[in-house]
Short mmCIF file of C-alpha atoms in Angstrom, two decimals:
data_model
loop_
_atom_site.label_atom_id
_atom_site.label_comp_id
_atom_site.label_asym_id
_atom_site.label_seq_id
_atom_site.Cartn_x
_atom_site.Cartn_y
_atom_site.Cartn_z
CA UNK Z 13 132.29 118.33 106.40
CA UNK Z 14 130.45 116.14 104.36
CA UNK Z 15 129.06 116.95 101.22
CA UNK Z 16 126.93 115.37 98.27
CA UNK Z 17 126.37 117.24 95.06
CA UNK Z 18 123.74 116.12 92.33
CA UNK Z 19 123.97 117.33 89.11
CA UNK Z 20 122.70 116.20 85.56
CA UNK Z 21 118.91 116.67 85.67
CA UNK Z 22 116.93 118.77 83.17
CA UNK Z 23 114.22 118.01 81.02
CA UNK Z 24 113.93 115.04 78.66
CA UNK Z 25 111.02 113.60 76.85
CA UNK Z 26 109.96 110.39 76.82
CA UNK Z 27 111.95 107.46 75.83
CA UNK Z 28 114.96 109.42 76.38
CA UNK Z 29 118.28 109.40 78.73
CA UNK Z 30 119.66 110.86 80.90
CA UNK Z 31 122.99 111.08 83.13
CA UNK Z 32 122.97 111.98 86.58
CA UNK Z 33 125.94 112.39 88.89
CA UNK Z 34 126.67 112.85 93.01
CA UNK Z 35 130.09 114.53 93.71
CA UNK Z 36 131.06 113.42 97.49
CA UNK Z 37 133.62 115.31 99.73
CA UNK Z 38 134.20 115.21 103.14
CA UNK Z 39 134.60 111.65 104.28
CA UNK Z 40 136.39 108.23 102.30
CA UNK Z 41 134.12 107.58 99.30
CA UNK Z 42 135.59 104.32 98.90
CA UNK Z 43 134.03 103.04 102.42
CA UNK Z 44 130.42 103.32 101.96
CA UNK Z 45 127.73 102.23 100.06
CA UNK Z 46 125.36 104.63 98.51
CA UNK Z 47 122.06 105.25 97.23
CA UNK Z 48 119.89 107.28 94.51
CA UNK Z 49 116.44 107.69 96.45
CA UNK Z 50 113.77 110.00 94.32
CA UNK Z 51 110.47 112.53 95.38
CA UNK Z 52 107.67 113.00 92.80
CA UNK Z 53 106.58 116.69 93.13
CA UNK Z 54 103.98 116.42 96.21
CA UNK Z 55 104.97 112.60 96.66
CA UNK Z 56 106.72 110.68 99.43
CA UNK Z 57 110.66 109.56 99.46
CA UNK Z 58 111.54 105.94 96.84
CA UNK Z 59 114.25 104.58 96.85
CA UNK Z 60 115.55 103.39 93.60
CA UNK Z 61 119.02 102.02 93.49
CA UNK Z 62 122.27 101.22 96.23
CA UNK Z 63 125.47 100.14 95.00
CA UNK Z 64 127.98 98.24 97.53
CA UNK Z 65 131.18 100.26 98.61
CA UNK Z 66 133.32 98.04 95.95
CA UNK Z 67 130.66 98.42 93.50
CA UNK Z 68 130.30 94.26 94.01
CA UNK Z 69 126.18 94.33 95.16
CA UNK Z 70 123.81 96.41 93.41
CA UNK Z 71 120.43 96.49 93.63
CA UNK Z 72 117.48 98.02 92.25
CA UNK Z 73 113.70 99.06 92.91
CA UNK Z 74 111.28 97.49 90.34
CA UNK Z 75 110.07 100.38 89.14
CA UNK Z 76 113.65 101.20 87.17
CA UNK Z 77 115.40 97.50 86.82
CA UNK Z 78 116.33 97.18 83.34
CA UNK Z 79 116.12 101.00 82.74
CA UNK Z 80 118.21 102.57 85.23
CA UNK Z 81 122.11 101.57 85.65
CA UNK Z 82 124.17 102.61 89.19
CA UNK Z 83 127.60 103.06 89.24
CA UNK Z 84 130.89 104.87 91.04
CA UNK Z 85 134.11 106.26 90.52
CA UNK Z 86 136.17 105.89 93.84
CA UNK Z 87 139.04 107.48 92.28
CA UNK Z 88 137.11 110.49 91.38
CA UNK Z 89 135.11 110.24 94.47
CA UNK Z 90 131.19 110.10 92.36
CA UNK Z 91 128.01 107.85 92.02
CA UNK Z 92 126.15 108.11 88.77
CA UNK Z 93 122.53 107.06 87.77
CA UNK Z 94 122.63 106.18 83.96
CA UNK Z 95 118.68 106.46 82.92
CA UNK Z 96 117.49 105.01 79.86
CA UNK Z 97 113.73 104.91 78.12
CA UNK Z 98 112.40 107.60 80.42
CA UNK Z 99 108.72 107.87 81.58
CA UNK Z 100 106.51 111.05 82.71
CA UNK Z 101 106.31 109.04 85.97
CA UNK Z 102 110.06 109.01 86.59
CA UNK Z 103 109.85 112.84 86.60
CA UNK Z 104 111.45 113.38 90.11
CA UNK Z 105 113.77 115.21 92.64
CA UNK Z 106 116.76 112.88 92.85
CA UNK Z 107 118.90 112.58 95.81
CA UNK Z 108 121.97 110.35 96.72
CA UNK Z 109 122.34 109.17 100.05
CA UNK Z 110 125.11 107.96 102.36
CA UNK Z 111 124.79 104.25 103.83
CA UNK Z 112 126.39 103.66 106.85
CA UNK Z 113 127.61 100.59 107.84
CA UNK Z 114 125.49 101.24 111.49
CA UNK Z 115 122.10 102.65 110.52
CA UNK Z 116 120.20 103.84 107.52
CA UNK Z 117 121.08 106.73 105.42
CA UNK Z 118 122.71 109.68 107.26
CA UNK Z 119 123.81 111.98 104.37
CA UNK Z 120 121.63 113.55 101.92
CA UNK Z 121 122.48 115.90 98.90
CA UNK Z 122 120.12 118.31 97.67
CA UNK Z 123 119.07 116.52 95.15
CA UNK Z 124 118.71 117.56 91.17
CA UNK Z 125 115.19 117.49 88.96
CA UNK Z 126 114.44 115.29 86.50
CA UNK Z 127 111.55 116.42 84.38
CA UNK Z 128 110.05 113.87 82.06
CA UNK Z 129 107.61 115.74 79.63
CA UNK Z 130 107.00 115.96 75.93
CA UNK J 5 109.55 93.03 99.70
CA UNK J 6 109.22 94.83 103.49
CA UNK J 7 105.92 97.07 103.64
CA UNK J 8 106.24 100.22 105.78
CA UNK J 9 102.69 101.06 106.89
CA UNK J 10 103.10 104.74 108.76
CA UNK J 11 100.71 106.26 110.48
CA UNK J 12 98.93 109.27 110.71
CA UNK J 13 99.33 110.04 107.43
CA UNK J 14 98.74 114.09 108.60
CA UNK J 15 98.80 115.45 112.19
CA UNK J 16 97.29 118.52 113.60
CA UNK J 17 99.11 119.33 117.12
CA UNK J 18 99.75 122.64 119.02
CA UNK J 19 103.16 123.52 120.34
CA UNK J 20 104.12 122.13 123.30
CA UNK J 21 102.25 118.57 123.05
CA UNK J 22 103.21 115.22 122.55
CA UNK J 23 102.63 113.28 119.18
CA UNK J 24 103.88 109.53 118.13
CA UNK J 25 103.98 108.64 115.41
CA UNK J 26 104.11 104.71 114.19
CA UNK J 27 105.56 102.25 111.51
CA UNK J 28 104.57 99.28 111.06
CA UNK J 29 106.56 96.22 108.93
CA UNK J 30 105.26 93.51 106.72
CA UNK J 31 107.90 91.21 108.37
CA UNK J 32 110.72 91.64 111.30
CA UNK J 33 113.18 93.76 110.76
CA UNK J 34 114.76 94.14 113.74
CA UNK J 35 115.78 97.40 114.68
CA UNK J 36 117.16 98.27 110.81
CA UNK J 37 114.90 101.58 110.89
CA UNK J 38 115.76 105.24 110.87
CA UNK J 39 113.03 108.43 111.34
CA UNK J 40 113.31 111.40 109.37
CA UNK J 41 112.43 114.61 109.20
CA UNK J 42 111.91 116.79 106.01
CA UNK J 43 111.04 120.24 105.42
CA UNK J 44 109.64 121.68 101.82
CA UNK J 45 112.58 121.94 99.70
CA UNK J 46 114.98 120.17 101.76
CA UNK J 47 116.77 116.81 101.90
CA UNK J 48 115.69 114.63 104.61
CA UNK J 49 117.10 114.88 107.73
CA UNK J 50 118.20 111.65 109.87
CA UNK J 51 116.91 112.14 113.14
CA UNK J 52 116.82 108.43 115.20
CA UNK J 53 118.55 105.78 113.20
CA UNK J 54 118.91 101.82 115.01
CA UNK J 55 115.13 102.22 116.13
CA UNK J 56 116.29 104.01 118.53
CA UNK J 57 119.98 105.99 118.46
CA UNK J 58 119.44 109.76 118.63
CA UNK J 59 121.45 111.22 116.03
CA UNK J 60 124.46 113.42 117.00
CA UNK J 61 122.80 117.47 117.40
CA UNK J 62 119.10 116.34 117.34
CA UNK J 63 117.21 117.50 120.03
CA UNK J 64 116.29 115.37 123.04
CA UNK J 65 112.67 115.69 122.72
CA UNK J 66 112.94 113.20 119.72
CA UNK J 67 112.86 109.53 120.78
CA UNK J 68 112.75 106.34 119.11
CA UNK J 69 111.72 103.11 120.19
CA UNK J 70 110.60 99.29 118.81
CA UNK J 71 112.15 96.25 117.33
CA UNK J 72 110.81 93.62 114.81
CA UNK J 73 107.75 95.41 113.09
CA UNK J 74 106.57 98.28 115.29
CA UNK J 75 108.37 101.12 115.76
CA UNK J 76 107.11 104.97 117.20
CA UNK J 77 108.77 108.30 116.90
CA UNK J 78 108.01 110.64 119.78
CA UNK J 79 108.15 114.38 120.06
CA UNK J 80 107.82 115.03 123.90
CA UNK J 81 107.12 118.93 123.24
CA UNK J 82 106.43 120.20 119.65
CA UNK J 83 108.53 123.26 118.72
CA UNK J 84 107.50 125.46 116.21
CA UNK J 85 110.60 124.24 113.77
CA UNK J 86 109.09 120.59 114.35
CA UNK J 87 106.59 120.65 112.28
CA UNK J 88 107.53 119.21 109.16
CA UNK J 89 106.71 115.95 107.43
CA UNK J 90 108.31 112.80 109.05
CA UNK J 91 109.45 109.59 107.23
CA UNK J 92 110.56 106.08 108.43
CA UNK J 93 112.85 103.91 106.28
CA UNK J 94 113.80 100.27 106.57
CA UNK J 95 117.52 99.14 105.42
CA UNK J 96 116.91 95.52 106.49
CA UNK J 97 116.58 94.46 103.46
CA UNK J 98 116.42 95.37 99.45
CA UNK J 99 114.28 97.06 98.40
CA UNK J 100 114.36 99.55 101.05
CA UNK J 101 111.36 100.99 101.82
CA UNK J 102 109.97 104.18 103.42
CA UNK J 103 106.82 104.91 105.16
CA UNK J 104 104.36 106.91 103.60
CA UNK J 105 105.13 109.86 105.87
CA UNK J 106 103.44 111.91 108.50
CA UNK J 107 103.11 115.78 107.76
CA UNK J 108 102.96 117.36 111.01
CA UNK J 109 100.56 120.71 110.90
CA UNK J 110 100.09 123.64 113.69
CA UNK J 111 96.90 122.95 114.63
#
């Protein structure tokens, strides 16, 4: 069975940083390309960053170039989302997502809060 | 970037009817597009992904159709668990970009 598992979020104030990790099981890691999409409380679905299978093409929304900084383990089977000089508008549900190499994202995890306040 | 324009934006329907609902793109994207469905608290789930594919366990009463830069979910007869809010994403190209989504109320 597939699984993704976010953890990492909390609550951070401005300016701050922040580490957030997706724990996969269930299928070969090392295959796919994944994604960190996020949901502002009441808001629709962004998505923010996708990182290549062999970590070789990454790319990232506007909103969190320079700030924000994808990455993976294959050996330990994880994505991270490094995020650096947090705003109150990054304050979000974030999710990683599976990226088949046949059609758009079929694998969500829950998803962990980030919480952007002072 | 790729613009997804969805609409409705919010949809008041009775179980039992039939609703579509549409995406638009900025440019072609051929049939890169998947349609999904999320429920408060949730993580989206993929229900048509290719334009068109139904995903393995979905119902049949979901459909998908377009290429290029119009695309339509259909719902041939709502179900009480359908009603949800409904998202379409492009993975043409980078950024990828959802629709706005398309909250689906009992009317």
């Amino acid at each position: 069975e597939v699984q993704l598992v976010e953890s990492g979020g909390g609550l951070v104030k401005p300016g701050g940083s922040l580490r957030l990790s997706c724990a996969a099981s269930g299928f070969i890691f090392s295959s796919f390309s994944m994604n960190w999409v996020r949901q502002a409380p009441g808001k629709g679905l962004e998505w923010v960053a996708s990182i290549s299978s062999g970590s070789n093409y990454i790319y990232y929304a506007d909103s969190v170039k320079g700030r924000f900084t994808i990455s993976r383990d294959n050996a330990k089977n994880s994505l991270y989302l490094q995020m650096n000089s947090l705003r109150v508008e990054d304050t979000a549900v974030y999710s990683c997502a599976r990226d088949p190499p046949r059609g758009s994202y079929d694998y969500w995890g829950q998803g962990t809060l980030v919480t952007v306040s002072s | 970037d790729i613009q997804m324009t969805q609409s409705p934006s919010s949809l008041s329907a009775s179980v039992g009817d039939r609703v579509t609902i549409t995406c638009r793109a900025s440019q072609g994207i051929r049939n890169d597009l998947g349609w999904y469905q999320q429920k408060p608290g949730k993580a989206p789930k993929r229900l048509i992904y290719a334009a068109s594919s139904l995903q393995s366990g979905v119902p049949s009463r979901f459909s998908g159709s377009g290429s290029g830069t119009e695309f339509t979910l259909t719902i041939s007869s709502l179900q009480p668990e359908d009603f949800a809010t409904y998202y379409c994403l492009q993975d043409n190209d980078y950024p990828h970009t959802f629709g706005q989504g398309t909250k689906l109320e009992i009317k």
